[in-house]
mmCIF file of C-alpha atoms in Angstrom:
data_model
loop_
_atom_site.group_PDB
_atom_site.id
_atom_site.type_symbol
_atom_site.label_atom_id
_atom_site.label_comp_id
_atom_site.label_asym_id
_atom_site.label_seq_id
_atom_site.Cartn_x
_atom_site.Cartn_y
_atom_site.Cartn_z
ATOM 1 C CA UNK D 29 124.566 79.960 -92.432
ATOM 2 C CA UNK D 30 126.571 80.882 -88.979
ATOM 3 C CA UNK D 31 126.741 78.664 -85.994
ATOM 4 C CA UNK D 32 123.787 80.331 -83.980
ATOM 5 C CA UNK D 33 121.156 79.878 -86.689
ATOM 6 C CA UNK D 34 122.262 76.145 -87.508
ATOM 7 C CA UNK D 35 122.069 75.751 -83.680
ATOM 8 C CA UNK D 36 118.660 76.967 -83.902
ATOM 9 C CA UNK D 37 117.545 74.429 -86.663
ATOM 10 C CA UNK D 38 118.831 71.695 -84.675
ATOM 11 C CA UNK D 39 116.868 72.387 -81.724
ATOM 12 C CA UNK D 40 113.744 73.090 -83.339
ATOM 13 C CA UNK D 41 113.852 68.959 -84.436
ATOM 14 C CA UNK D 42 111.895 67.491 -81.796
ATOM 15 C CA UNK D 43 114.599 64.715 -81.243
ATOM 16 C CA UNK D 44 117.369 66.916 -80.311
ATOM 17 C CA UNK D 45 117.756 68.360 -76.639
ATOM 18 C CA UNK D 46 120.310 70.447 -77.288
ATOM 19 C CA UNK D 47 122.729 71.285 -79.491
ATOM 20 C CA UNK D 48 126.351 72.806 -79.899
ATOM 21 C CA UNK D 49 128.000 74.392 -82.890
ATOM 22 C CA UNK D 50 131.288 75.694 -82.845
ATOM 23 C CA UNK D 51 134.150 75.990 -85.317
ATOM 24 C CA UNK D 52 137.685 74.378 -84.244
ATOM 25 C CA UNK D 53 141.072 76.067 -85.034
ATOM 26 C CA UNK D 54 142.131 74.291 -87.872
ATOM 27 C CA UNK D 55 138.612 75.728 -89.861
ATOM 28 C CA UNK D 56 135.955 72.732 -89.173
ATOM 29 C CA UNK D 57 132.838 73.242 -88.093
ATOM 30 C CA UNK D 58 131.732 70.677 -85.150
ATOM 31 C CA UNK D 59 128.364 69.975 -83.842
ATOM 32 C CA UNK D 60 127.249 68.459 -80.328
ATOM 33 C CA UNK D 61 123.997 67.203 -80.077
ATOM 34 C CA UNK D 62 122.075 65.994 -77.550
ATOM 35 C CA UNK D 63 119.387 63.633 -78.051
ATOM 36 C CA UNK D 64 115.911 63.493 -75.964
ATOM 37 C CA UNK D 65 115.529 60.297 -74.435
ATOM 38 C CA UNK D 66 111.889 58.640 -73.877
ATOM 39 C CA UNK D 67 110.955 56.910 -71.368
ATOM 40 C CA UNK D 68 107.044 56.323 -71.716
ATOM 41 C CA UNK D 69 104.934 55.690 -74.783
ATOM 42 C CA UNK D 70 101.241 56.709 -74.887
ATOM 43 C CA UNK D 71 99.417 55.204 -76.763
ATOM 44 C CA UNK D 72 96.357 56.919 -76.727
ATOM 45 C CA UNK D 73 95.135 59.461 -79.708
ATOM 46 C CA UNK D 74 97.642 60.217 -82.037
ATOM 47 C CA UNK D 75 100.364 58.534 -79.615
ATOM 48 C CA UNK D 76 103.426 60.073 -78.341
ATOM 49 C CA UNK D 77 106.456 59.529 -75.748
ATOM 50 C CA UNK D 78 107.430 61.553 -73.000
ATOM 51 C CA UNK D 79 110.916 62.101 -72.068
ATOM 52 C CA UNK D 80 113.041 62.145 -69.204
ATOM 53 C CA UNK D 81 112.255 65.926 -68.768
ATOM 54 C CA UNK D 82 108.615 65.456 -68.912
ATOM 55 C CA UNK D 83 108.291 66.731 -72.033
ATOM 56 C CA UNK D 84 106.307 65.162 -75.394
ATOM 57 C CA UNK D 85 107.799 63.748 -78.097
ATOM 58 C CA UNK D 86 106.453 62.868 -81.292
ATOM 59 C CA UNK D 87 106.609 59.155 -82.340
ATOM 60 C CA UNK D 88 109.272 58.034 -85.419
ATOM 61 C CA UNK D 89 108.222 56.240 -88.002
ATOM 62 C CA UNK D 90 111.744 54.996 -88.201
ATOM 63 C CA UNK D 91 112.408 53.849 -84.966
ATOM 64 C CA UNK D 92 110.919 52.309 -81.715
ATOM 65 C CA UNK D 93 112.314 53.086 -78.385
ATOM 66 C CA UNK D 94 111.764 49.939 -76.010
ATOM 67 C CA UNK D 95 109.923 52.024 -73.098
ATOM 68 C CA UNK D 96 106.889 51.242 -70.370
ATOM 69 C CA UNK D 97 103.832 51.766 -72.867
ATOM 70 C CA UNK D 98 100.736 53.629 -71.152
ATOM 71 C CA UNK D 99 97.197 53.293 -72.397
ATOM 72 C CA UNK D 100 93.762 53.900 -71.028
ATOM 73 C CA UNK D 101 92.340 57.645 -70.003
ATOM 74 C CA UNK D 102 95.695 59.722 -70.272
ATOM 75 C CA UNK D 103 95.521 63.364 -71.246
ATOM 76 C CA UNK D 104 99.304 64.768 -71.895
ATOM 77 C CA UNK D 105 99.445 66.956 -69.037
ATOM 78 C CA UNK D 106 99.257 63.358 -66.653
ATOM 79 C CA UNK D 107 101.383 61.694 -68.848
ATOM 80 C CA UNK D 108 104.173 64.924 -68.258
ATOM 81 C CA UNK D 109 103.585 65.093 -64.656
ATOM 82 C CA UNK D 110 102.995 61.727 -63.276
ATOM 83 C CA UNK D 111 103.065 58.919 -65.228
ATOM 84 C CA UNK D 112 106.934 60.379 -66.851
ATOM 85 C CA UNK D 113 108.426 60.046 -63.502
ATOM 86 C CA UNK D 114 107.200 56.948 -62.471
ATOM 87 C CA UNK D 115 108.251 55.448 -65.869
ATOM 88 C CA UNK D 116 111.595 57.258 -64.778
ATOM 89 C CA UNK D 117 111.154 55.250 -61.852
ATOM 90 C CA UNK D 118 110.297 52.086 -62.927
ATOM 91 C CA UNK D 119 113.441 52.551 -65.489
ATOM 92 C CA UNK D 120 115.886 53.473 -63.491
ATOM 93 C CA UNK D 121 115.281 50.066 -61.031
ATOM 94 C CA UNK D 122 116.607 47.042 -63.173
ATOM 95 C CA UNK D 123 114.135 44.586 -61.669
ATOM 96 C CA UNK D 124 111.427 46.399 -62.304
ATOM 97 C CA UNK D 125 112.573 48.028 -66.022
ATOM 98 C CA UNK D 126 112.864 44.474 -66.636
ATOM 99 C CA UNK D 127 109.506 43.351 -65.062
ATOM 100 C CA UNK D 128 106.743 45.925 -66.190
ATOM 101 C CA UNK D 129 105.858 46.092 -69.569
ATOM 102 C CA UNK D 130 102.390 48.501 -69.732
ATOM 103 C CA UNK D 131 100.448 50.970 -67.539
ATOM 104 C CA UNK D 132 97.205 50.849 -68.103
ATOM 105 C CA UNK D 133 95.445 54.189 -66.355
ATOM 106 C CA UNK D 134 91.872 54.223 -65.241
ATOM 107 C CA UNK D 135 90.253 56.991 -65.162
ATOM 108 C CA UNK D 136 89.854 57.989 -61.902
ATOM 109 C CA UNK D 137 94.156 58.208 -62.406
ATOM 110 C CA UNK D 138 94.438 54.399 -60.404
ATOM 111 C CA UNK D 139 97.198 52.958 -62.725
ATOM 112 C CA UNK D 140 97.315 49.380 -63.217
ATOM 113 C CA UNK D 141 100.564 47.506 -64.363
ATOM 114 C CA UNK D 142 101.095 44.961 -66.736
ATOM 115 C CA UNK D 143 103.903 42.755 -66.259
ATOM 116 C CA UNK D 144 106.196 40.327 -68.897
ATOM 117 C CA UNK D 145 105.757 37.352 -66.639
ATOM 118 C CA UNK D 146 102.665 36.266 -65.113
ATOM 119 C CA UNK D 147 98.728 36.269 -65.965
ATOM 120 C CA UNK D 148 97.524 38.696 -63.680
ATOM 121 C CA UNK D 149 97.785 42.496 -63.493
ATOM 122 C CA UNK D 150 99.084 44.686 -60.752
ATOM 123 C CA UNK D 151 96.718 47.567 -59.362
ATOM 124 C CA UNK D 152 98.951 50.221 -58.096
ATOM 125 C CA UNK D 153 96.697 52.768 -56.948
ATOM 126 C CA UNK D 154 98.163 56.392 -57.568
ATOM 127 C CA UNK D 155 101.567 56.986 -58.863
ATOM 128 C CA UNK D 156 102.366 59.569 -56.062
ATOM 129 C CA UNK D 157 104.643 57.791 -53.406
ATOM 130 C CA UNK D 158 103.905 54.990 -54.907
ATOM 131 C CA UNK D 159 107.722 53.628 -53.088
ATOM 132 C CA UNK D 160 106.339 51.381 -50.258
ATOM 133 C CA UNK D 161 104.001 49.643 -52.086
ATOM 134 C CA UNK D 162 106.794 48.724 -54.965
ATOM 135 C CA UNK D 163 108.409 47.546 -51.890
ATOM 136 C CA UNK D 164 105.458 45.528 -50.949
ATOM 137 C CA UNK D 165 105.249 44.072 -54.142
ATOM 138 C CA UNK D 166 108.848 42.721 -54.735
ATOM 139 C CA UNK D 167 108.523 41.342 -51.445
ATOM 140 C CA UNK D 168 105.329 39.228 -52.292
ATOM 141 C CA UNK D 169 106.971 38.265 -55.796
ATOM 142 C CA UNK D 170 110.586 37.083 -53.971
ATOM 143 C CA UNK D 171 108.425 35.193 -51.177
ATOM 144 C CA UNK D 172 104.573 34.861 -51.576
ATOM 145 C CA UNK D 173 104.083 34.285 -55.390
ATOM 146 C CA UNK D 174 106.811 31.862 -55.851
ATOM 147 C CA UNK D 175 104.889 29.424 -53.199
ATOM 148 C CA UNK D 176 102.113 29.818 -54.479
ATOM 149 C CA UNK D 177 102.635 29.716 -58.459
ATOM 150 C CA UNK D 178 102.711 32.711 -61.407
ATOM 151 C CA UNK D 179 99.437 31.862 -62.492
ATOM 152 C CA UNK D 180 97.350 31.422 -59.327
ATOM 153 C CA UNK D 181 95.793 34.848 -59.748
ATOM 154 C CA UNK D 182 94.258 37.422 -61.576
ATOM 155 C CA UNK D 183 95.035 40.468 -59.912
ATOM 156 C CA UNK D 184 97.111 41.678 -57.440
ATOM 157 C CA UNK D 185 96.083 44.492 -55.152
ATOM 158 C CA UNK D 186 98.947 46.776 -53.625
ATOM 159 C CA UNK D 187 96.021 50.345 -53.144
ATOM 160 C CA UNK D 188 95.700 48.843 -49.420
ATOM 161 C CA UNK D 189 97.829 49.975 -46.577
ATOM 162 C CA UNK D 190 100.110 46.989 -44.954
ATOM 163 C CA UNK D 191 98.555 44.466 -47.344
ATOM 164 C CA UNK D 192 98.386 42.636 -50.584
ATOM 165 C CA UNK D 193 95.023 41.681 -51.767
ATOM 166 C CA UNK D 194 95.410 39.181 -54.122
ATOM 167 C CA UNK D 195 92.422 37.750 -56.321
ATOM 168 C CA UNK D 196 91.993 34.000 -58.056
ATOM 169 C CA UNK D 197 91.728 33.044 -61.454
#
């Protein structure tokens, strides 16, 4: 088998990016890969992630990756176009890769977020410049919900503009 066609198995394993395969001077044959990296899991159907390039994945029956999972009415273009790069997002802030741990996605596409800490459950709204009301949130968590306690409320309402609508147990 030459380099080019074991380069072209690699990539065909839907794990692998990319991959290199060259031979060095001294006669050994070296590979590079690449790995895809997920950042969502749908779970939805036969389940799936989507990576960093908006692409699906299958799931491993070896391994878990510890990403955002999505469930409710997703089909896989959403997932690729919207929901990806908001997980990308949400990952790529530390407070809140720390913070959210599910979308849920209605299905008029409103997506609602889960968090680790605290009963209640976050309605977002759309994902599209979805920025300013992140912004609104982490303000009311830093000032307004530590006043008032983590379990005062049931839901937390950022679809409004200039306002947090917040809703008692």
């Amino acid at each position: 088998m030459n380099k080019d066609s074991l380069e072209r198995v690699l990539v065909k394993n839907p794990m692998i990016k990319s991959a290199q395969v060259y031979y060095s001077l001294d006669g050994y044959i070296h590979v590079n890969i690449q790995q895809r990296e997920p950042v969502l899991r749908v779970l939805t159907g036969e389940g799936y992630y989507v990576d960093r390039d908006g692409r699906v994945m299958p799931l491993s029956s070896k391994f878990t990756s510890r990403v955002v999972v999505a469930t409710g009415d997703i089909n896989k273009k959403f997932a690729c176009e919207k929901l990806g790069p908001f997980a990308m997002k949400l990952k790529n802030e530390p407070f809140w890769d720390a913070y959210i741990e599910q979308l849920v996605v209605r299905s008029n596409e409103d997506v609602v977020m889960i968090p680790k800490v605290g009963d209640f459950r976050i309605v977002l709204g759309k994902v599209d410049d979805c920025e300013a009301r992140l912004e609104k949130l982490m303000l009311f968590l830093k000032d307004g919900i530590t006043k008032k306690g983590w379990n005062r409320y049931k839901e937390i309402n950022l679809k409004f503009d200039n306002q947090v609508v917040c809703v008692r147990k």
